[in-house]
mmCIF file of C-alpha atoms in Angstrom:
data_model
loop_
_atom_site.group_PDB
_atom_site.id
_atom_site.type_symbol
_atom_site.label_atom_id
_atom_site.label_comp_id
_atom_site.label_asym_id
_atom_site.label_seq_id
_atom_site.Cartn_x
_atom_site.Cartn_y
_atom_site.Cartn_z
ATOM 1 C CA MET C 250 69.531 106.846 100.915
ATOM 2 C CA LYS C 251 72.881 108.090 99.643
ATOM 3 C CA LEU C 252 75.736 105.973 100.975
ATOM 4 C CA SER C 253 78.522 108.119 102.410
ATOM 5 C CA LYS C 254 82.154 107.980 101.312
ATOM 6 C CA ASN C 255 83.150 106.786 104.784
ATOM 7 C CA LEU C 256 80.639 103.935 104.620
ATOM 8 C CA MET C 257 81.869 102.911 101.165
ATOM 9 C CA LYS C 258 85.449 102.976 102.480
ATOM 10 C CA LEU C 259 84.451 100.708 105.375
ATOM 11 C CA LEU C 260 82.634 98.299 103.033
ATOM 12 C CA ALA C 261 85.795 98.098 100.908
ATOM 13 C CA SER C 262 88.007 97.349 103.907
ATOM 14 C CA ASP C 263 89.707 93.937 104.124
ATOM 15 C CA ILE C 264 90.049 94.136 107.891
ATOM 16 C CA GLU C 265 88.173 91.379 109.719
ATOM 17 C CA PRO C 266 86.183 90.540 111.731
ATOM 18 C CA LYS C 267 83.377 92.662 110.322
ATOM 19 C CA ILE C 268 80.565 93.475 112.732
ATOM 20 C CA SER C 269 76.928 94.220 111.811
ATOM 21 C CA ILE C 270 74.256 95.239 114.316
ATOM 22 C CA ILE C 271 70.701 95.659 113.026
ATOM 23 C CA MET C 272 67.991 96.859 115.395
ATOM 24 C CA PRO C 273 64.568 98.508 115.535
ATOM 25 C CA ILE C 274 64.130 101.835 117.316
ATOM 26 C CA TYR C 275 61.063 102.735 119.377
ATOM 27 C CA GLN C 276 60.532 106.473 119.315
ATOM 28 C CA GLN C 277 58.233 106.927 122.301
ATOM 29 C CA THR C 278 60.016 108.497 125.278
ATOM 30 C CA GLN C 279 59.173 105.603 127.574
ATOM 31 C CA GLN C 280 60.744 103.158 125.088
ATOM 32 C CA VAL C 281 64.251 104.663 125.081
ATOM 33 C CA GLU C 282 65.392 102.185 127.736
ATOM 34 C CA VAL C 283 64.019 99.347 125.592
ATOM 35 C CA ASN C 284 66.242 100.552 122.735
ATOM 36 C CA LEU C 285 69.285 100.509 125.010
ATOM 37 C CA ILE C 286 68.493 97.057 126.379
ATOM 38 C CA THR C 287 68.118 95.715 122.820
ATOM 39 C CA TYR C 288 71.467 97.219 121.849
ATOM 40 C CA LYS C 289 73.261 95.889 124.939
ATOM 41 C CA ASN C 290 71.914 92.383 124.278
ATOM 42 C CA LEU C 291 73.057 92.511 120.651
ATOM 43 C CA LEU C 292 76.465 93.806 121.720
ATOM 44 C CA LYS C 293 76.731 90.922 124.178
ATOM 45 C CA GLU C 294 76.106 88.479 121.303
ATOM 46 C CA VAL C 295 78.751 90.259 119.224
ATOM 47 C CA LYS C 296 81.353 89.970 122.007
ATOM 48 C CA LYS C 297 80.594 86.273 122.357
ATOM 49 C CA GLU C 298 81.235 85.705 118.637
ATOM 50 C CA LEU C 299 84.383 87.846 118.734
ATOM 51 C CA ASN C 300 86.002 85.466 121.210
ATOM 52 C CA GLN C 301 86.811 83.272 118.207
ATOM 53 C CA TYR C 302 89.249 85.959 117.008
ATOM 54 C CA PRO C 303 92.451 87.332 118.594
ATOM 55 C CA ARG C 304 91.596 90.233 120.928
ATOM 56 C CA ARG C 305 93.879 92.659 119.103
ATOM 57 C CA GLU C 306 91.731 92.253 115.951
ATOM 58 C CA TRP C 307 88.534 93.608 117.526
ATOM 59 C CA ILE C 308 89.266 95.530 120.747
ATOM 60 C CA LYS C 309 89.104 98.988 119.091
ATOM 61 C CA ALA C 310 85.803 98.128 117.422
ATOM 62 C CA VAL C 311 84.267 97.010 120.716
ATOM 63 C CA GLU C 312 85.426 100.194 122.469
ATOM 64 C CA GLN C 313 83.637 102.277 119.831
ATOM 65 C CA LEU C 314 80.500 100.139 120.037
ATOM 66 C CA GLU C 315 80.442 100.408 123.838
ATOM 67 C CA SER C 316 80.768 104.202 123.645
ATOM 68 C CA LEU C 317 77.422 104.352 121.785
ATOM 69 C CA ILE C 318 75.616 103.284 124.961
ATOM 70 C CA LEU C 319 76.142 106.813 126.322
ATOM 71 C CA ASP C 320 74.911 108.522 123.147
ATOM 72 C CA ARG C 321 71.433 109.583 124.309
ATOM 73 C CA LYS C 322 70.760 111.484 121.092
ATOM 74 C CA LEU C 323 71.194 108.279 119.090
ATOM 75 C CA TRP C 324 68.564 106.424 121.127
ATOM 76 C CA ASN C 325 66.181 109.376 121.401
ATOM 77 C CA GLU C 326 66.165 110.779 117.861
ATOM 78 C CA THR C 327 66.724 107.898 115.425
ATOM 79 C CA LYS C 328 63.641 107.368 113.247
ATOM 80 C CA THR C 329 62.787 103.709 112.678
ATOM 81 C CA ALA C 330 65.865 101.497 112.727
ATOM 82 C CA LEU C 331 69.646 101.496 113.062
ATOM 83 C CA LEU C 332 72.305 99.638 111.115
ATOM 84 C CA ILE C 333 75.744 99.733 112.735
ATOM 85 C CA PHE C 334 78.821 98.485 110.875
ATOM 86 C CA ALA C 335 82.251 98.262 112.497
ATOM 87 C CA ASN C 336 85.691 96.709 112.336
ATOM 88 C CA ASN C 337 88.940 97.551 114.106
ATOM 89 C CA GLU C 338 89.458 100.418 111.670
ATOM 90 C CA ALA C 339 86.165 102.359 111.697
ATOM 91 C CA ILE C 340 82.501 102.445 112.641
ATOM 92 C CA GLU C 341 79.546 103.707 110.583
ATOM 93 C CA ILE C 342 75.942 104.233 111.710
ATOM 94 C CA CYS C 343 73.011 104.316 109.268
ATOM 95 C CA GLU C 344 69.380 105.191 109.941
ATOM 96 C CA VAL C 345 66.739 103.463 107.822
ATOM 97 C CA GLU C 346 63.035 104.137 107.306
ATOM 98 C CA HIS C 347 61.651 100.580 107.390
ATOM 99 C CA GLN C 348 61.039 98.132 110.226
ATOM 100 C CA VAL C 349 63.725 95.546 110.961
ATOM 101 C CA ALA C 350 64.150 92.629 113.342
ATOM 102 C CA ALA C 351 67.029 92.749 115.834
ATOM 103 C CA LYS C 352 70.101 90.888 114.561
ATOM 104 C CA SER C 353 73.867 90.830 114.970
ATOM 105 C CA HIS C 354 76.559 89.228 112.827
ATOM 106 C CA VAL C 355 80.326 88.815 113.046
ATOM 107 C CA GLY C 356 82.269 87.454 110.095
ATOM 108 C CA SER C 357 83.868 88.131 106.741
ATOM 109 C CA THR C 358 81.219 90.510 105.388
ATOM 110 C CA PHE C 359 78.797 93.218 106.479
ATOM 111 C CA LEU C 360 75.044 92.654 106.228
ATOM 112 C CA ILE C 361 74.025 95.618 104.085
ATOM 113 C CA GLN C 362 70.847 94.411 102.382
ATOM 114 C CA ASP C 363 68.585 96.691 104.461
ATOM 115 C CA LEU C 364 70.302 99.707 102.886
ATOM 116 C CA LEU C 365 69.225 98.651 99.408
ATOM 117 C CA LEU C 366 65.448 98.311 99.695
ATOM 118 C CA PRO C 367 63.341 100.458 97.329
ATOM 119 C CA GLU C 368 61.901 102.391 100.290
ATOM 120 C CA GLU C 369 65.439 103.433 101.254
ATOM 121 C CA GLN C 370 66.178 104.543 97.695
ATOM 122 C CA ILE C 371 63.058 106.720 97.390
ATOM 123 C CA HIS C 372 64.159 110.284 97.901
ATOM 124 C CA ARG C 373 61.924 111.865 100.527
ATOM 125 C CA ALA C 374 61.195 115.560 100.430
ATOM 126 C CA ASP C 375 62.525 117.759 103.223
ATOM 127 C CA PHE C 376 59.355 119.828 103.542
ATOM 128 C CA LEU C 377 55.718 119.718 102.499
ATOM 129 C CA ILE C 378 54.173 122.918 101.099
ATOM 130 C CA ASP C 379 50.361 122.941 101.245
ATOM 131 C CA LEU C 380 48.789 125.613 99.010
ATOM 132 C CA SER C 381 45.435 127.236 99.734
ATOM 133 C CA ARG C 382 43.679 130.332 98.345
ATOM 134 C CA ASP C 383 45.549 132.957 100.340
ATOM 135 C CA ARG C 384 48.300 131.210 102.304
ATOM 136 C CA ILE C 385 50.611 128.234 102.499
ATOM 137 C CA ARG C 386 51.342 125.795 105.302
ATOM 138 C CA ILE C 387 54.786 124.262 105.718
ATOM 139 C CA TYR C 388 55.459 120.898 107.365
ATOM 140 C CA ASP C 389 58.697 119.110 108.127
ATOM 141 C CA VAL C 390 58.264 115.766 106.322
ATOM 142 C CA SER C 391 60.188 113.832 108.998
ATOM 143 C CA SER C 392 58.204 115.047 112.007
ATOM 144 C CA LEU C 393 55.092 116.329 110.137
ATOM 145 C CA LYS C 394 55.122 119.354 112.429
ATOM 146 C CA ARG C 395 54.286 122.865 111.175
ATOM 147 C CA VAL C 396 57.467 124.863 110.679
ATOM 148 C CA LYS C 397 58.671 128.209 109.350
ATOM 149 C CA LEU C 398 61.399 128.658 106.765
ATOM 150 C CA GLU C 399 63.765 131.589 106.908
ATOM 151 C CA GLY C 400 62.247 134.782 105.524
ATOM 152 C CA LEU C 401 59.353 133.003 103.802
ATOM 153 C CA HIS C 402 55.981 134.756 104.157
ATOM 154 C CA THR C 403 53.214 132.169 104.477
ATOM 155 C CA HIS C 404 50.266 134.582 104.112
ATOM 156 C CA PHE C 405 49.906 136.270 100.737
ATOM 157 C CA SER C 406 48.938 139.595 102.336
ATOM 158 C CA ASN C 407 52.160 139.704 104.381
ATOM 159 C CA TYR C 408 54.165 139.660 101.178
ATOM 160 C CA TYR C 409 52.339 142.095 98.893
ATOM 161 C CA ASP C 410 51.488 144.853 101.373
ATOM 162 C CA ASP C 411 53.453 147.270 99.201
ATOM 163 C CA PHE C 412 51.962 146.120 95.914
ATOM 164 C CA ASP C 413 49.187 147.872 94.017
ATOM 165 C CA VAL C 414 46.831 144.984 94.797
ATOM 166 C CA LYS C 415 46.100 146.814 98.036
ATOM 167 C CA SER C 416 44.773 149.932 96.315
ATOM 168 C CA LYS C 417 41.218 150.785 97.304
ATOM 169 C CA ILE C 418 39.999 152.253 94.026
ATOM 170 C CA ASN C 419 40.417 151.318 90.387
ATOM 171 C CA PHE C 420 39.259 153.489 87.510
ATOM 172 C CA ARG C 421 39.262 153.732 83.764
ATOM 173 C CA SER C 422 38.556 156.643 81.398
ATOM 174 C CA VAL C 423 36.436 156.605 78.249
ATOM 175 C CA GLY C 424 36.719 159.875 76.360
ATOM 176 C CA LYS C 425 36.146 162.650 78.922
ATOM 177 C CA ALA C 426 34.195 160.430 81.319
ATOM 178 C CA THR C 427 35.862 158.634 84.204
ATOM 179 C CA PHE C 428 34.273 155.492 85.627
ATOM 180 C CA TYR C 429 35.133 154.540 89.214
ATOM 181 C CA HIS C 430 34.867 151.033 90.629
ATOM 182 C CA GLY C 431 35.404 149.520 94.006
ATOM 183 C CA HIS C 432 37.626 146.439 93.879
ATOM 184 C CA ASN C 433 38.016 144.319 90.802
ATOM 185 C CA ALA C 434 35.881 141.208 90.867
ATOM 186 C CA LYS C 435 36.929 139.159 93.878
ATOM 187 C CA SER C 436 38.062 136.111 91.897
ATOM 188 C CA GLU C 437 40.112 138.301 89.553
ATOM 189 C CA GLN C 438 41.708 140.026 92.528
ATOM 190 C CA GLN C 439 42.537 136.707 94.187
ATOM 191 C CA GLU C 440 44.106 135.380 90.995
ATOM 192 C CA LYS C 441 46.254 138.493 90.708
ATOM 193 C CA GLU C 442 47.374 138.218 94.331
ATOM 194 C CA GLN C 443 48.007 134.502 93.913
ATOM 195 C CA SER C 444 50.077 135.016 90.766
ATOM 196 C CA ILE C 445 52.250 137.645 92.459
ATOM 197 C CA TYR C 446 52.737 135.477 95.529
ATOM 198 C CA TYR C 447 53.581 132.340 93.507
ATOM 199 C CA ARG C 448 56.345 134.213 91.676
ATOM 200 C CA TYR C 449 57.735 135.176 95.056
ATOM 201 C CA LEU C 450 57.309 131.614 96.415
ATOM 202 C CA ASP C 451 59.074 130.132 93.391
ATOM 203 C CA ARG C 452 62.008 132.480 93.895
ATOM 204 C CA LYS C 453 62.291 131.635 97.609
ATOM 205 C CA LEU C 454 62.042 127.867 97.079
ATOM 206 C CA LYS C 455 64.689 128.018 94.335
ATOM 207 C CA ASN C 456 67.009 129.884 96.693
ATOM 208 C CA LEU C 457 66.429 127.373 99.519
ATOM 209 C CA HIS C 458 67.127 124.526 97.100
ATOM 210 C CA LEU C 459 70.360 126.131 95.915
ATOM 211 C CA LYS C 460 71.507 127.099 99.411
ATOM 212 C CA TYR C 461 70.580 123.960 101.377
ATOM 213 C CA GLY C 462 69.511 121.389 98.785
ATOM 214 C CA TYR C 463 65.961 121.381 100.191
ATOM 215 C CA GLU C 464 63.282 119.619 98.160
ATOM 216 C CA PHE C 465 59.534 120.060 98.578
ATOM 217 C CA LEU C 466 56.438 117.891 98.331
ATOM 218 C CA ILE C 467 53.717 120.171 96.943
ATOM 219 C CA THR C 468 50.065 119.671 97.953
ATOM 220 C CA GLY C 469 46.982 121.874 98.112
ATOM 221 C CA LEU C 470 43.509 122.812 96.998
ATOM 222 C CA PRO C 471 42.970 121.682 93.374
ATOM 223 C CA LYS C 472 42.700 125.133 91.791
ATOM 224 C CA ALA C 473 45.569 126.637 93.789
ATOM 225 C CA LEU C 474 47.732 123.615 93.031
ATOM 226 C CA ASP C 475 46.908 123.709 89.312
ATOM 227 C CA ASN C 476 47.751 127.414 89.103
ATOM 228 C CA PHE C 477 51.132 126.824 90.732
ATOM 229 C CA LEU C 478 52.009 123.690 88.748
ATOM 230 C CA LYS C 479 51.150 125.296 85.393
ATOM 231 C CA LEU C 480 54.217 127.470 85.846
ATOM 232 C CA TYR C 481 56.531 125.652 88.238
ATOM 233 C CA ALA C 482 55.873 121.876 88.024
ATOM 234 C CA HIS C 483 59.306 121.123 86.559
ATOM 235 C CA ARG C 484 61.413 123.058 89.041
ATOM 236 C CA LYS C 485 64.256 121.052 90.597
ATOM 237 C CA TYR C 486 62.966 121.773 94.094
ATOM 238 C CA VAL C 487 59.688 119.890 93.412
ATOM 239 C CA SER C 488 60.194 116.391 94.840
ATOM 240 C CA GLY C 489 56.611 115.259 94.266
ATOM 241 C CA VAL C 490 52.952 116.308 94.145
ATOM 242 C CA ILE C 491 49.841 115.165 96.011
ATOM 243 C CA HIS C 492 46.667 116.491 94.404
ATOM 244 C CA ASP C 493 44.861 117.112 97.669
ATOM 245 C CA SER C 494 44.879 119.584 100.549
ATOM 246 C CA MET C 495 46.442 118.618 103.880
ATOM 247 C CA ALA C 496 45.051 121.642 105.725
ATOM 248 C CA ASN C 497 42.294 119.934 107.708
ATOM 249 C CA LEU C 498 44.057 116.668 108.499
ATOM 250 C CA SER C 499 45.030 115.654 112.013
ATOM 251 C CA HIS C 500 48.639 114.666 112.668
ATOM 252 C CA SER C 501 47.792 110.954 112.421
ATOM 253 C CA GLU C 502 45.775 111.485 109.217
ATOM 254 C CA LEU C 503 48.625 113.489 107.689
ATOM 255 C CA LYS C 504 51.106 110.761 108.635
ATOM 256 C CA GLU C 505 48.894 108.126 107.000
ATOM 257 C CA ARG C 506 48.487 110.223 103.831
ATOM 258 C CA ILE C 507 52.231 110.759 103.445
ATOM 259 C CA SER C 508 52.924 107.084 104.172
ATOM 260 C CA LYS C 509 50.463 106.066 101.442
ATOM 261 C CA TYR C 510 52.132 108.416 98.973
ATOM 262 C CA TYR C 511 55.582 106.944 99.566
ATOM 263 C CA ALA C 512 54.176 103.391 99.684
ATOM 264 C CA PHE C 513 52.800 103.969 96.186
ATOM 265 C CA GLU C 514 56.221 105.230 95.075
ATOM 266 C CA ARG C 515 57.769 102.047 96.497
ATOM 267 C CA ILE C 516 55.297 99.785 94.654
ATOM 268 C CA ALA C 517 55.949 101.644 91.403
ATOM 269 C CA LYS C 518 59.717 101.140 91.801
ATOM 270 C CA ILE C 519 59.305 97.424 92.541
ATOM 271 C CA GLU C 520 57.064 96.917 89.500
ATOM 272 C CA SER C 521 59.616 98.728 87.349
ATOM 273 C CA ILE C 522 62.368 96.405 88.623
ATOM 274 C CA LYS C 523 60.240 93.308 87.950
ATOM 275 C CA GLN C 524 59.591 94.532 84.406
ATOM 276 C CA LYS C 525 63.332 94.875 83.821
ATOM 277 C CA ILE C 526 63.926 91.326 85.081
ATOM 278 C CA SER C 527 61.220 89.955 82.770
ATOM 279 C CA SER C 528 62.658 91.838 79.789
ATOM 280 C CA ALA C 529 66.178 90.610 80.593
ATOM 281 C CA HIS C 530 64.907 87.020 80.858
ATOM 282 C CA LYS C 531 63.247 87.254 77.432
ATOM 283 C CA GLY C 532 66.424 88.687 75.955
ATOM 284 C CA ASN C 533 68.714 86.032 77.508
ATOM 285 C CA GLN C 534 70.418 88.726 79.589
ATOM 286 C CA LEU C 535 69.605 87.285 83.026
ATOM 287 C CA LEU C 536 71.877 85.258 85.339
ATOM 288 C CA ASN C 537 70.819 83.468 88.546
ATOM 289 C CA ASP C 538 73.756 81.233 89.475
ATOM 290 C CA LEU C 539 75.853 82.930 92.194
ATOM 291 C CA ASN C 540 79.217 81.706 90.904
ATOM 292 C CA ILE C 541 78.487 82.835 87.351
ATOM 293 C CA ILE C 542 77.179 86.175 88.673
ATOM 294 C CA GLU C 543 80.421 86.722 90.605
ATOM 295 C CA PHE C 544 82.448 86.001 87.461
ATOM 296 C CA ALA C 545 80.272 88.436 85.472
ATOM 297 C CA LEU C 546 80.692 91.104 88.179
ATOM 298 C CA ASN C 547 84.462 90.738 88.056
ATOM 299 C CA ASN C 548 84.262 91.005 84.275
ATOM 300 C CA ARG C 549 82.100 94.179 84.482
ATOM 301 C CA ASP C 550 79.307 92.544 82.483
ATOM 302 C CA VAL C 551 76.524 93.241 85.012
ATOM 303 C CA GLN C 552 74.190 96.198 84.611
ATOM 304 C CA SER C 553 71.978 95.580 87.676
ATOM 305 C CA LEU C 554 71.840 93.144 90.584
ATOM 306 C CA ILE C 555 68.534 92.350 92.318
ATOM 307 C CA SER C 556 68.141 90.149 95.386
ATOM 308 C CA PHE C 557 64.776 88.786 96.553
ATOM 309 C CA ASN C 558 64.188 87.318 100.004
ATOM 310 C CA ASP C 559 61.595 86.984 102.750
ATOM 311 C CA GLY C 560 62.919 89.921 104.786
ATOM 312 C CA LYS C 561 64.049 87.679 107.651
ATOM 313 C CA SER C 562 67.057 85.872 106.213
ATOM 314 C CA TYR C 563 70.506 87.343 105.589
ATOM 315 C CA SER C 564 72.520 85.384 103.042
ATOM 316 C CA ILE C 565 76.271 85.896 103.479
ATOM 317 C CA ALA C 566 76.857 85.062 99.804
ATOM 318 C CA HIS C 567 74.197 87.548 98.683
ATOM 319 C CA ASN C 568 75.559 90.349 100.859
ATOM 320 C CA LYS C 569 79.080 89.779 99.525
ATOM 321 C CA LEU C 570 77.812 90.105 95.956
ATOM 322 C CA LEU C 571 75.800 93.215 96.861
ATOM 323 C CA ILE C 572 78.881 94.865 98.385
ATOM 324 C CA LYS C 573 80.967 93.949 95.327
ATOM 325 C CA SER C 574 78.282 95.562 93.139
ATOM 326 C CA LEU C 575 78.241 98.742 95.217
ATOM 327 C CA LEU C 576 82.017 99.053 95.108
ATOM 328 C CA ASN C 577 81.943 98.548 91.326
ATOM 329 C CA LYS C 578 79.230 101.233 91.065
ATOM 330 C CA ILE C 579 76.697 98.741 89.711
ATOM 331 C CA ASN C 580 73.024 99.407 90.411
ATOM 332 C CA CYS C 581 71.784 96.934 93.046
ATOM 333 C CA ARG C 582 68.487 96.497 94.884
ATOM 334 C CA VAL C 583 66.987 94.186 97.483
ATOM 335 C CA ILE C 584 63.271 93.393 97.478
ATOM 336 C CA TYR C 585 61.513 91.764 100.404
ATOM 337 C CA THR C 586 58.693 89.408 99.395
ATOM 338 C CA PRO C 587 57.467 87.850 102.659
ATOM 339 C CA ASN C 588 54.669 85.816 101.085
ATOM 340 C CA PHE C 589 55.043 84.556 97.522
ATOM 341 C CA ASN C 590 58.005 85.136 95.251
ATOM 342 C CA ARG C 591 58.201 83.730 91.725
ATOM 343 C CA TYR C 592 61.632 85.226 91.076
ATOM 344 C CA SER C 593 65.041 83.678 91.730
ATOM 345 C CA SER C 594 66.685 84.859 94.925
ATOM 346 C CA MET C 595 69.512 86.559 93.003
ATOM 347 C CA ASN C 596 69.191 88.130 89.554
ATOM 348 C CA ALA C 597 71.934 89.767 87.524
ATOM 349 C CA ILE C 598 70.905 91.728 84.438
ATOM 350 C CA LEU C 599 73.668 91.825 81.843
ATOM 351 C CA TYR C 600 74.535 94.632 79.451
#
């Protein structure tokens, strides 16, 4: 997740009280009212806590938070969870991909740790392109529904109608004799058609990437996928590759397959972070004391900041350090370890 300029401006604000509302979203139509009830209950808790502050310091924030109750799109279309941050100056709403427990907080800092999980930092593709022998299928990665992209032919034959691959007869001459054939061998013909179409597909995907920033998860039959990747694996529009076809999967099977792919990406990122912590520890470049970490942050000595917790607790001190890191453009991550964790709760890797 890329944090917006407006969110960063709000995180940098000194205006208090700072309000955080964290809540799960249920996407089924019949659950929309449940989402609203959850939000209203959290807002009620927020108002109760705000009574400790002068009314003039929070009235504008509450007005903005109350206005969200009427935003049906927010409650109908949000994916998995909402994080809402507000003070008397501004309000920012963030959607996250992972499950959260409902929580509200009013105080001197925002609770931002859910924005910094590895699963929120993994860049998800916009679309999935599934390659087969003579066509492609396109899915929106968010909804996993089949979609069409502007001007993109999905059947090879629709694209190369005007090409010579449609000619009925091929011939060659040897001396004065002419030998006529029907089609070229079928596999040779398919490879030729495929090659022509993949050049076209590459051009279209490059244009979509340049125009809209779209990125694509490429999947497909092994041979078709190999043929495409031999030429185009390193294109900027390729977000990732699954070496399998999605063509015959049901919606639930496709959802599970994509979830597994991104779960693997998450595990790989976490293992990479743990390796960096171990290396920093061996090289005496690791700090764990919060006061010393804050001093090092102020002194610009910190390369990365990593917080571990059980996924249920929200440390005010940790969130303050995480915000300071973000504002100083220091790489920071939060890792939830609900069972066993052998790492310190806060780890600063020094330069």
